[in-house]
Amino acid sequence: MDAHEVPDRQSVHEVLELLKGQWTVAVLASLALGERQFNDLLADVNAVEERIGWTSHPRPLTARVLTDTLRRLQGHQLVARRSDGNQFSAVWYRLTQDGRSLLRALRPLANWARQHRANSESAEI
């Protein structure tokens, strides 16, 4: 079966599988700003959550969860890892071309969610 024969439903499930994990989108969005060291990425994600009032997540992102998220995203070729090879060297992460294109594809979905929320709120009034 070639890519043109895959039903839309299956393709959507594949994308949802890529996005699973409550911190995935937050990590991708932070990396959209450019390459980041692990600790800076962790601080950036948590700073954004704190700034918006912890509405998306009840607790801060931990180093362990960030590590797991980054490994999963690397496995799907959405994030690339770079280090200078020394045992205790800094590690940098960046979005790959596929990671950037995924974020671009999520923008219409985010717009739909905002519109849906506004419609739901106006219907309650």
PDB file of C-alpha atoms in Angstrom:
ATOM      1  CA  MET A   1       0.000   0.000   0.000  1.00  0.00           C
ATOM      2  CA  ASP A   2       1.494   3.355  -0.956  1.00  0.00           C
ATOM      3  CA  ALA A   3       1.052   6.655   0.901  1.00  0.00           C
ATOM      4  CA  HIS A   4      -1.846   7.705  -1.335  1.00  0.00           C
ATOM      5  CA  GLU A   5      -3.892   4.680  -0.253  1.00  0.00           C
ATOM      6  CA  VAL A   6      -3.656   5.355   3.506  1.00  0.00           C
ATOM      7  CA  PRO A   7      -7.074   6.507   4.728  1.00  0.00           C
ATOM      8  CA  ASP A   8      -7.325   9.931   6.367  1.00  0.00           C
ATOM      9  CA  ARG A   9      -8.445   8.307   9.596  1.00  0.00           C
ATOM     10  CA  GLN A  10      -5.247   6.275   9.839  1.00  0.00           C
ATOM     11  CA  SER A  11      -3.124   9.320   9.007  1.00  0.00           C
ATOM     12  CA  VAL A  12      -4.804  11.351  11.742  1.00  0.00           C
ATOM     13  CA  HIS A  13      -4.199   8.536  14.233  1.00  0.00           C
ATOM     14  CA  GLU A  14      -0.523   8.497  13.232  1.00  0.00           C
ATOM     15  CA  VAL A  15      -0.216  12.233  13.901  1.00  0.00           C
ATOM     16  CA  LEU A  16      -2.012  11.911  17.228  1.00  0.00           C
ATOM     17  CA  GLU A  17       0.447   9.168  18.164  1.00  0.00           C
ATOM     18  CA  LEU A  18       3.308  11.574  17.414  1.00  0.00           C
ATOM     19  CA  LEU A  19       1.704  14.232  19.607  1.00  0.00           C
ATOM     20  CA  LYS A  20       0.879  12.001  22.573  1.00  0.00           C
ATOM     21  CA  GLY A  21       2.288  13.101  25.872  1.00  0.00           C
ATOM     22  CA  GLN A  22       1.090  16.167  27.683  1.00  0.00           C
ATOM     23  CA  TRP A  23       4.328  18.113  27.121  1.00  0.00           C
ATOM     24  CA  THR A  24       4.972  17.306  23.456  1.00  0.00           C
ATOM     25  CA  VAL A  25       3.440  20.421  21.934  1.00  0.00           C
ATOM     26  CA  ALA A  26       5.000  22.663  24.590  1.00  0.00           C
ATOM     27  CA  VAL A  27       8.471  21.245  23.844  1.00  0.00           C
ATOM     28  CA  LEU A  28       7.994  21.570  20.084  1.00  0.00           C
ATOM     29  CA  ALA A  29       6.757  25.141  20.476  1.00  0.00           C
ATOM     30  CA  SER A  30       9.759  26.094  22.633  1.00  0.00           C
ATOM     31  CA  LEU A  31      12.152  24.597  20.108  1.00  0.00           C
ATOM     32  CA  ALA A  32      10.454  26.641  17.374  1.00  0.00           C
ATOM     33  CA  LEU A  33      12.332  29.601  18.843  1.00  0.00           C
ATOM     34  CA  GLY A  34      15.653  27.957  18.004  1.00  0.00           C
ATOM     35  CA  GLU A  35      18.193  25.464  19.247  1.00  0.00           C
ATOM     36  CA  ARG A  36      18.221  25.082  23.038  1.00  0.00           C
ATOM     37  CA  GLN A  37      20.338  23.400  25.651  1.00  0.00           C
ATOM     38  CA  PHE A  38      18.477  20.878  27.779  1.00  0.00           C
ATOM     39  CA  ASN A  39      18.331  23.033  30.934  1.00  0.00           C
ATOM     40  CA  ASP A  40      17.343  26.144  28.984  1.00  0.00           C
ATOM     41  CA  LEU A  41      14.589  24.200  27.230  1.00  0.00           C
ATOM     42  CA  LEU A  42      13.279  22.908  30.554  1.00  0.00           C
ATOM     43  CA  ALA A  43      13.285  26.421  32.033  1.00  0.00           C
ATOM     44  CA  ASP A  44      11.689  27.909  28.906  1.00  0.00           C
ATOM     45  CA  VAL A  45       8.793  25.443  28.841  1.00  0.00           C
ATOM     46  CA  ASN A  46       8.103  25.982  32.545  1.00  0.00           C
ATOM     47  CA  ALA A  47       8.415  29.786  32.241  1.00  0.00           C
ATOM     48  CA  VAL A  48       5.757  29.836  29.525  1.00  0.00           C
ATOM     49  CA  GLU A  49       3.461  27.652  31.619  1.00  0.00           C
ATOM     50  CA  GLU A  50       3.963  29.908  34.628  1.00  0.00           C
ATOM     51  CA  ARG A  51       3.310  33.015  32.524  1.00  0.00           C
ATOM     52  CA  ILE A  52      -0.032  31.632  31.259  1.00  0.00           C
ATOM     53  CA  GLY A  53      -1.033  30.576  34.759  1.00  0.00           C
ATOM     54  CA  TRP A  54      -0.502  26.810  34.594  1.00  0.00           C
ATOM     55  CA  THR A  55      -3.711  26.377  32.620  1.00  0.00           C
ATOM     56  CA  SER A  56      -2.269  23.681  30.357  1.00  0.00           C
ATOM     57  CA  HIS A  57      -0.433  21.667  33.007  1.00  0.00           C
ATOM     58  CA  PRO A  58      -0.958  21.399  36.772  1.00  0.00           C
ATOM     59  CA  ARG A  59       2.737  20.853  37.590  1.00  0.00           C
ATOM     60  CA  PRO A  60       6.080  21.916  36.120  1.00  0.00           C
ATOM     61  CA  LEU A  61       7.831  19.815  33.509  1.00  0.00           C
ATOM     62  CA  THR A  62      10.486  17.629  35.138  1.00  0.00           C
ATOM     63  CA  ALA A  63      13.885  16.730  33.712  1.00  0.00           C
ATOM     64  CA  ARG A  64      12.864  13.075  33.487  1.00  0.00           C
ATOM     65  CA  VAL A  65       9.677  13.782  31.531  1.00  0.00           C
ATOM     66  CA  LEU A  66      11.569  16.190  29.252  1.00  0.00           C
ATOM     67  CA  THR A  67      14.179  13.493  28.587  1.00  0.00           C
ATOM     68  CA  ASP A  68      11.470  10.961  27.710  1.00  0.00           C
ATOM     69  CA  THR A  69       9.665  13.477  25.494  1.00  0.00           C
ATOM     70  CA  LEU A  70      12.841  14.442  23.649  1.00  0.00           C
ATOM     71  CA  ARG A  71      13.810  10.804  23.082  1.00  0.00           C
ATOM     72  CA  ARG A  72      10.380  10.044  21.650  1.00  0.00           C
ATOM     73  CA  LEU A  73      10.514  13.116  19.395  1.00  0.00           C
ATOM     74  CA  GLN A  74      14.003  12.136  18.238  1.00  0.00           C
ATOM     75  CA  GLY A  75      12.729   8.658  17.456  1.00  0.00           C
ATOM     76  CA  HIS A  76      10.133  10.214  15.157  1.00  0.00           C
ATOM     77  CA  GLN A  77      12.769  12.495  13.580  1.00  0.00           C
ATOM     78  CA  LEU A  78      11.008  15.645  14.813  1.00  0.00           C
ATOM     79  CA  VAL A  79      13.895  16.790  17.033  1.00  0.00           C
ATOM     80  CA  ALA A  80      17.640  16.518  16.535  1.00  0.00           C
ATOM     81  CA  ARG A  81      20.186  16.257  19.360  1.00  0.00           C
ATOM     82  CA  ARG A  82      23.702  17.677  19.259  1.00  0.00           C
ATOM     83  CA  SER A  83      26.622  17.434  21.668  1.00  0.00           C
ATOM     84  CA  ASP A  84      30.359  17.877  21.332  1.00  0.00           C
ATOM     85  CA  GLY A  85      30.949  14.258  22.340  1.00  0.00           C
ATOM     86  CA  ASN A  86      32.475  14.764  25.775  1.00  0.00           C
ATOM     87  CA  GLN A  87      30.931  12.881  28.670  1.00  0.00           C
ATOM     88  CA  PHE A  88      29.790  16.001  30.531  1.00  0.00           C
ATOM     89  CA  SER A  89      29.299  18.317  27.586  1.00  0.00           C
ATOM     90  CA  ALA A  90      26.259  20.456  26.948  1.00  0.00           C
ATOM     91  CA  VAL A  91      23.535  18.914  24.833  1.00  0.00           C
ATOM     92  CA  TRP A  92      21.538  20.966  22.352  1.00  0.00           C
ATOM     93  CA  TYR A  93      18.181  20.217  20.749  1.00  0.00           C
ATOM     94  CA  ARG A  94      16.558  21.675  17.652  1.00  0.00           C
ATOM     95  CA  LEU A  95      13.553  21.009  15.482  1.00  0.00           C
ATOM     96  CA  THR A  96      14.127  19.094  12.299  1.00  0.00           C
ATOM     97  CA  GLN A  97      12.452  20.082   9.060  1.00  0.00           C
ATOM     98  CA  ASP A  98       9.683  17.578   9.863  1.00  0.00           C
ATOM     99  CA  GLY A  99       9.283  19.068  13.337  1.00  0.00           C
ATOM    100  CA  ARG A 100       8.903  22.570  11.875  1.00  0.00           C
ATOM    101  CA  SER A 101       6.397  21.359   9.291  1.00  0.00           C
ATOM    102  CA  LEU A 102       4.382  19.597  12.016  1.00  0.00           C
ATOM    103  CA  LEU A 103       4.154  22.837  13.994  1.00  0.00           C
ATOM    104  CA  ARG A 104       2.995  24.682  10.872  1.00  0.00           C
ATOM    105  CA  ALA A 105       0.342  22.004  10.345  1.00  0.00           C
ATOM    106  CA  LEU A 106      -0.864  22.443  13.950  1.00  0.00           C
ATOM    107  CA  ARG A 107      -1.589  26.171  13.539  1.00  0.00           C
ATOM    108  CA  PRO A 108      -4.958  25.650  11.773  1.00  0.00           C
ATOM    109  CA  LEU A 109      -5.927  23.166  14.474  1.00  0.00           C
ATOM    110  CA  ALA A 110      -5.052  25.711  17.170  1.00  0.00           C
ATOM    111  CA  ASN A 111      -7.123  28.334  15.341  1.00  0.00           C
ATOM    112  CA  TRP A 112     -10.049  25.910  15.182  1.00  0.00           C
ATOM    113  CA  ALA A 113      -9.737  25.236  18.926  1.00  0.00           C
ATOM    114  CA  ARG A 114      -9.788  28.980  19.729  1.00  0.00           C
ATOM    115  CA  GLN A 115     -12.863  29.475  17.536  1.00  0.00           C
ATOM    116  CA  HIS A 116     -14.580  26.440  19.041  1.00  0.00           C
ATOM    117  CA  ARG A 117     -13.872  27.703  22.565  1.00  0.00           C
ATOM    118  CA  ALA A 118     -15.268  31.136  21.681  1.00  0.00           C
ATOM    119  CA  ASN A 119     -18.383  29.577  20.147  1.00  0.00           C
ATOM    120  CA  SER A 120     -18.875  27.361  23.197  1.00  0.00           C
ATOM    121  CA  GLU A 121     -18.499  30.295  25.565  1.00  0.00           C
ATOM    122  CA  SER A 122     -20.943  32.449  23.614  1.00  0.00           C
ATOM    123  CA  ALA A 123     -23.469  29.588  23.533  1.00  0.00           C
ATOM    124  CA  GLU A 124     -23.342  29.382  27.338  1.00  0.00           C
ATOM    125  CA  ILE A 125     -24.328  33.029  27.751  1.00  0.00           C
TER     126      ILE A 125
END
